[in-house]
Tab-separated table of C-alpha atoms in Angstrom:
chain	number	residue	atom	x	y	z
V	1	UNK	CA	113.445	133.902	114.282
V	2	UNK	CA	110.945	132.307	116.544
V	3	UNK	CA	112.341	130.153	119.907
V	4	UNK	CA	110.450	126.810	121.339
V	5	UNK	CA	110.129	126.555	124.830
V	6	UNK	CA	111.163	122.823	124.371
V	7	UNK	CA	113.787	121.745	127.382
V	8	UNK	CA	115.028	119.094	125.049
V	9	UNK	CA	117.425	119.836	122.273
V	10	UNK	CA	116.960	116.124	120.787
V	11	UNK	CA	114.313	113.849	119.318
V	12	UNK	CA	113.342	111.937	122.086
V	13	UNK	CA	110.047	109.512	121.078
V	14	UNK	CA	109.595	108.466	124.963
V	15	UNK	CA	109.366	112.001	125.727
V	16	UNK	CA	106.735	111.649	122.819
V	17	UNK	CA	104.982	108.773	124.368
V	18	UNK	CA	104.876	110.250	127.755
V	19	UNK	CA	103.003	113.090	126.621
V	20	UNK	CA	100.681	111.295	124.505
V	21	UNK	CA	100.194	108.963	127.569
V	22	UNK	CA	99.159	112.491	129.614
V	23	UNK	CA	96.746	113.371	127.540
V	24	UNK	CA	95.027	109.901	127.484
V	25	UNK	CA	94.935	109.681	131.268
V	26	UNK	CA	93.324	113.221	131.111
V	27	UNK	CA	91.073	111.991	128.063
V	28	UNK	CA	89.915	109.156	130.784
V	29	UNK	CA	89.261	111.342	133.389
V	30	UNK	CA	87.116	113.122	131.597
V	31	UNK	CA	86.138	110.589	129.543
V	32	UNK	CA	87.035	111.999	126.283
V	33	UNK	CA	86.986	109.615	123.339
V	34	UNK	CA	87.040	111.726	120.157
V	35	UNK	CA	89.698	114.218	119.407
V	36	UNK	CA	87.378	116.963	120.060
V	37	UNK	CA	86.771	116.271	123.474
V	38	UNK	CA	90.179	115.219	124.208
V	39	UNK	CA	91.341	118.806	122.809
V	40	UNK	CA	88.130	120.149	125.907
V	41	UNK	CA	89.760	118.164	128.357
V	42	UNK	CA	93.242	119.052	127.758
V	43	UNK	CA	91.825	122.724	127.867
V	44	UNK	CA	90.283	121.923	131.412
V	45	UNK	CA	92.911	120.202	132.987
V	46	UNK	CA	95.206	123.146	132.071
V	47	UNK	CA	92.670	125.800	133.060
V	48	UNK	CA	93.718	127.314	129.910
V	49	UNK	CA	90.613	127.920	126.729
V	50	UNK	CA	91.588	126.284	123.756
V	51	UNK	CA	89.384	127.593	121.224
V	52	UNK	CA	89.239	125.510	117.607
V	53	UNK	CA	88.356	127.179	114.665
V	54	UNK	CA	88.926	127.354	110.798
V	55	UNK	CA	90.105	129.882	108.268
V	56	UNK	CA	91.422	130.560	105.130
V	57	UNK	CA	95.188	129.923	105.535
V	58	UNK	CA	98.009	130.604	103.289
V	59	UNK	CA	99.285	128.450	100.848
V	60	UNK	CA	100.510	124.655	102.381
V	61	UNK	CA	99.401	125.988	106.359
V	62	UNK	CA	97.296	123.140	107.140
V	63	UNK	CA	97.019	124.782	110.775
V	64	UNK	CA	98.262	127.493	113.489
V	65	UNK	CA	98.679	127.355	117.196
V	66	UNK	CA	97.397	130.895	118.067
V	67	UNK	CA	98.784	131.905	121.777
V	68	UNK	CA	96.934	134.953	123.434
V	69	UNK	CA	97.259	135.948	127.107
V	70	UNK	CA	94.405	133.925	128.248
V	71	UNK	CA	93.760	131.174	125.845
V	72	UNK	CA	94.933	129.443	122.760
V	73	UNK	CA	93.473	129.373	119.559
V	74	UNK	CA	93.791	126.283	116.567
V	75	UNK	CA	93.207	127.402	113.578
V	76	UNK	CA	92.528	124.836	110.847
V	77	UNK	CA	92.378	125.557	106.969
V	78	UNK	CA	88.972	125.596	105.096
V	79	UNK	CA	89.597	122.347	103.151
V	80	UNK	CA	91.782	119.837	104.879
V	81	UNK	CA	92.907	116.480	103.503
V	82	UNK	CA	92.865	115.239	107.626
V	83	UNK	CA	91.397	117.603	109.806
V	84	UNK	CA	91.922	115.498	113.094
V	85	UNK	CA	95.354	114.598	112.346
V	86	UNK	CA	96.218	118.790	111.974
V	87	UNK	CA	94.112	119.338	115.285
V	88	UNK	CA	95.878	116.767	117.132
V	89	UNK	CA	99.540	118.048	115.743
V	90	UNK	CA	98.639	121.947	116.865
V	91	UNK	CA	97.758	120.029	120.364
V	92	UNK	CA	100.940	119.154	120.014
V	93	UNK	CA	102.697	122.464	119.761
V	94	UNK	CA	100.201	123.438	123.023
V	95	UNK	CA	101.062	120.415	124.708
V	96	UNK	CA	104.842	120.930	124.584
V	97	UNK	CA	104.433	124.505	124.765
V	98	UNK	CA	106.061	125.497	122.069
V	99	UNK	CA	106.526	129.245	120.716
V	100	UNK	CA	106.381	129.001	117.083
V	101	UNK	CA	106.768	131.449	114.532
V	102	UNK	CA	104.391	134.579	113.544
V	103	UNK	CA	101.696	133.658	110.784
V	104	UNK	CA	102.701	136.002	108.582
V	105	UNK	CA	106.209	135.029	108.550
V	106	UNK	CA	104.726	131.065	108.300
V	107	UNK	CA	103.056	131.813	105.280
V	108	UNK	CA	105.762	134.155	103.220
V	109	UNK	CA	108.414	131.363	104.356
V	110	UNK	CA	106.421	128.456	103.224
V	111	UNK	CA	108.683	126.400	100.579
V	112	UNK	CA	107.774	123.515	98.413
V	113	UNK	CA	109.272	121.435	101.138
V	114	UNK	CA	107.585	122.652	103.559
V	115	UNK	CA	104.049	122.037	101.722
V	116	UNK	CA	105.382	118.751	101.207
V	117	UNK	CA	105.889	117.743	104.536
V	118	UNK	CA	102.758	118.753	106.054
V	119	UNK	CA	101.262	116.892	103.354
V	120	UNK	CA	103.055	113.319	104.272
V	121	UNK	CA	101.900	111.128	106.535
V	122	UNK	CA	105.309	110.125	106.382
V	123	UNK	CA	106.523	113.172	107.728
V	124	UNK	CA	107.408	112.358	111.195
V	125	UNK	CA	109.781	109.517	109.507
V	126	UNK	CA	111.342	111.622	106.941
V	127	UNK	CA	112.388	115.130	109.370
V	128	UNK	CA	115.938	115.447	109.047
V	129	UNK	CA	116.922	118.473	110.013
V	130	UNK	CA	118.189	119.498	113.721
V	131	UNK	CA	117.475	122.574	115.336
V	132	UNK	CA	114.632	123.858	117.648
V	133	UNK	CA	112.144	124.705	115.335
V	134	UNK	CA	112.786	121.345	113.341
V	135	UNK	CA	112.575	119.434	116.893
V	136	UNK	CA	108.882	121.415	117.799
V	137	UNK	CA	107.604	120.343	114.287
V	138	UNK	CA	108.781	116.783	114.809
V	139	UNK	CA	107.797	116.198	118.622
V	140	UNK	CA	103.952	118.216	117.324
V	141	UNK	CA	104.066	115.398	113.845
V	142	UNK	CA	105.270	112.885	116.235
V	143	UNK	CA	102.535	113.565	119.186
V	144	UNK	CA	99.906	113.585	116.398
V	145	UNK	CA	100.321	109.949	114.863
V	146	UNK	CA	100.983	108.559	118.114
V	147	UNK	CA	97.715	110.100	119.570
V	148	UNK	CA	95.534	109.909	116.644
V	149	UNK	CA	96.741	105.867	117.017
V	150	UNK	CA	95.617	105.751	119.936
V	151	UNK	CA	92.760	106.847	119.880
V	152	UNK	CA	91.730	104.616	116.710
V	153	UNK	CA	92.665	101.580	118.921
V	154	UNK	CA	90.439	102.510	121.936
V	155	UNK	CA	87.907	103.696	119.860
V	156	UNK	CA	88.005	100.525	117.528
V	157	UNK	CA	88.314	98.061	120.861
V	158	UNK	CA	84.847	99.319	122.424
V	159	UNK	CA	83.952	101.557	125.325
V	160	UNK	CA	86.634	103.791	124.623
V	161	UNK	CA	87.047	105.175	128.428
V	162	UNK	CA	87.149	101.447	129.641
V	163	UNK	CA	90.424	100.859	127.039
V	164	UNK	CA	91.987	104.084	128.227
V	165	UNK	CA	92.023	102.668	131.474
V	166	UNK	CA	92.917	99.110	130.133
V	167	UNK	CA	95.527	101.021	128.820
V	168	UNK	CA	96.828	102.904	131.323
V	169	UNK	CA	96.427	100.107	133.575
V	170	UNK	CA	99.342	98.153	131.564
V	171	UNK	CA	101.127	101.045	130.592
């Protein structure tokens, strides 16, 4: 059974926001305005590689958080439905640190429910379950709409670094 390294033991959305918030002040500091470069930045403000890459995955893994000594890997599957909205969930797991489970045991667990949820763009909404593993999933799910809204808006407003600022300016 895997662990998260998650403090928190409950859903918390400002605990959420403030993350997302973290990574958009380090997206403006390094003026980052796709989720590509926000993913470099995030690996330079943490001194820490994160490498993104894609492979065949098992059946319903959209994506893995692969944690090594000295850097993490994403791995997205082949043919994704949203690519940036998986990238920006594994961010997630790296951003709140969490542990996760082995791949292997990922893929022989994987349940019709499962497949379902990472399919949903629902899915934050609809996560019912408690437990640590539940809560990593849901804070990752949760991270990833809030930041892939975000960076729609500043990226839909204009100069995106000049909106992150905006932004942060108003809090």
């Amino acid at each position: 059974m895997s662990r998260s390294k998650t403090q928190s033991t409950s859903r918390s959305y400002r605990r959420v926001a403030a993350a997302v918030d973290a990574v958009c002040a380090v997206a403006a500091d390094f003026d980052a305005t796709t989720l590509d470069e926000v993913v470099a930045a995030v690996s330079l403000e943490r001194d820490r590689e994160i490498e993104i890459t894609s492979a065949q995955l098992g059946p319903g893994v959209c994506g893995q958080r692969r944690f090594y000594p000295e850097r993490d890997i994403i791995v997205l599957a082949d043919a994704l439905p949203s690519r940036d909205h998986t990238l920006a969930h594994e961010l997630g797991h790296i951003v709140f640190d969490h542990e996760g489970a082995p791949a292997v045991e990922t893929t022989l667990e994987v349940s019709d429910d499962l497949i379902a949820y990472m399919l949903s763009q629902r899915a934050h909404a609809q996560i019912v379950d408690d437990g640590l593993d539940d809560l990593a999933e849901w804070e990752a799910e949760t991270f990833a709409a809030m930041l892939m809204t975000r960076l729609r808006v500043f990226n839909n407003r204009g100069a995106g670094v000049s909106v992150l600022r905006f932004d942060e300016a108003l809090g």
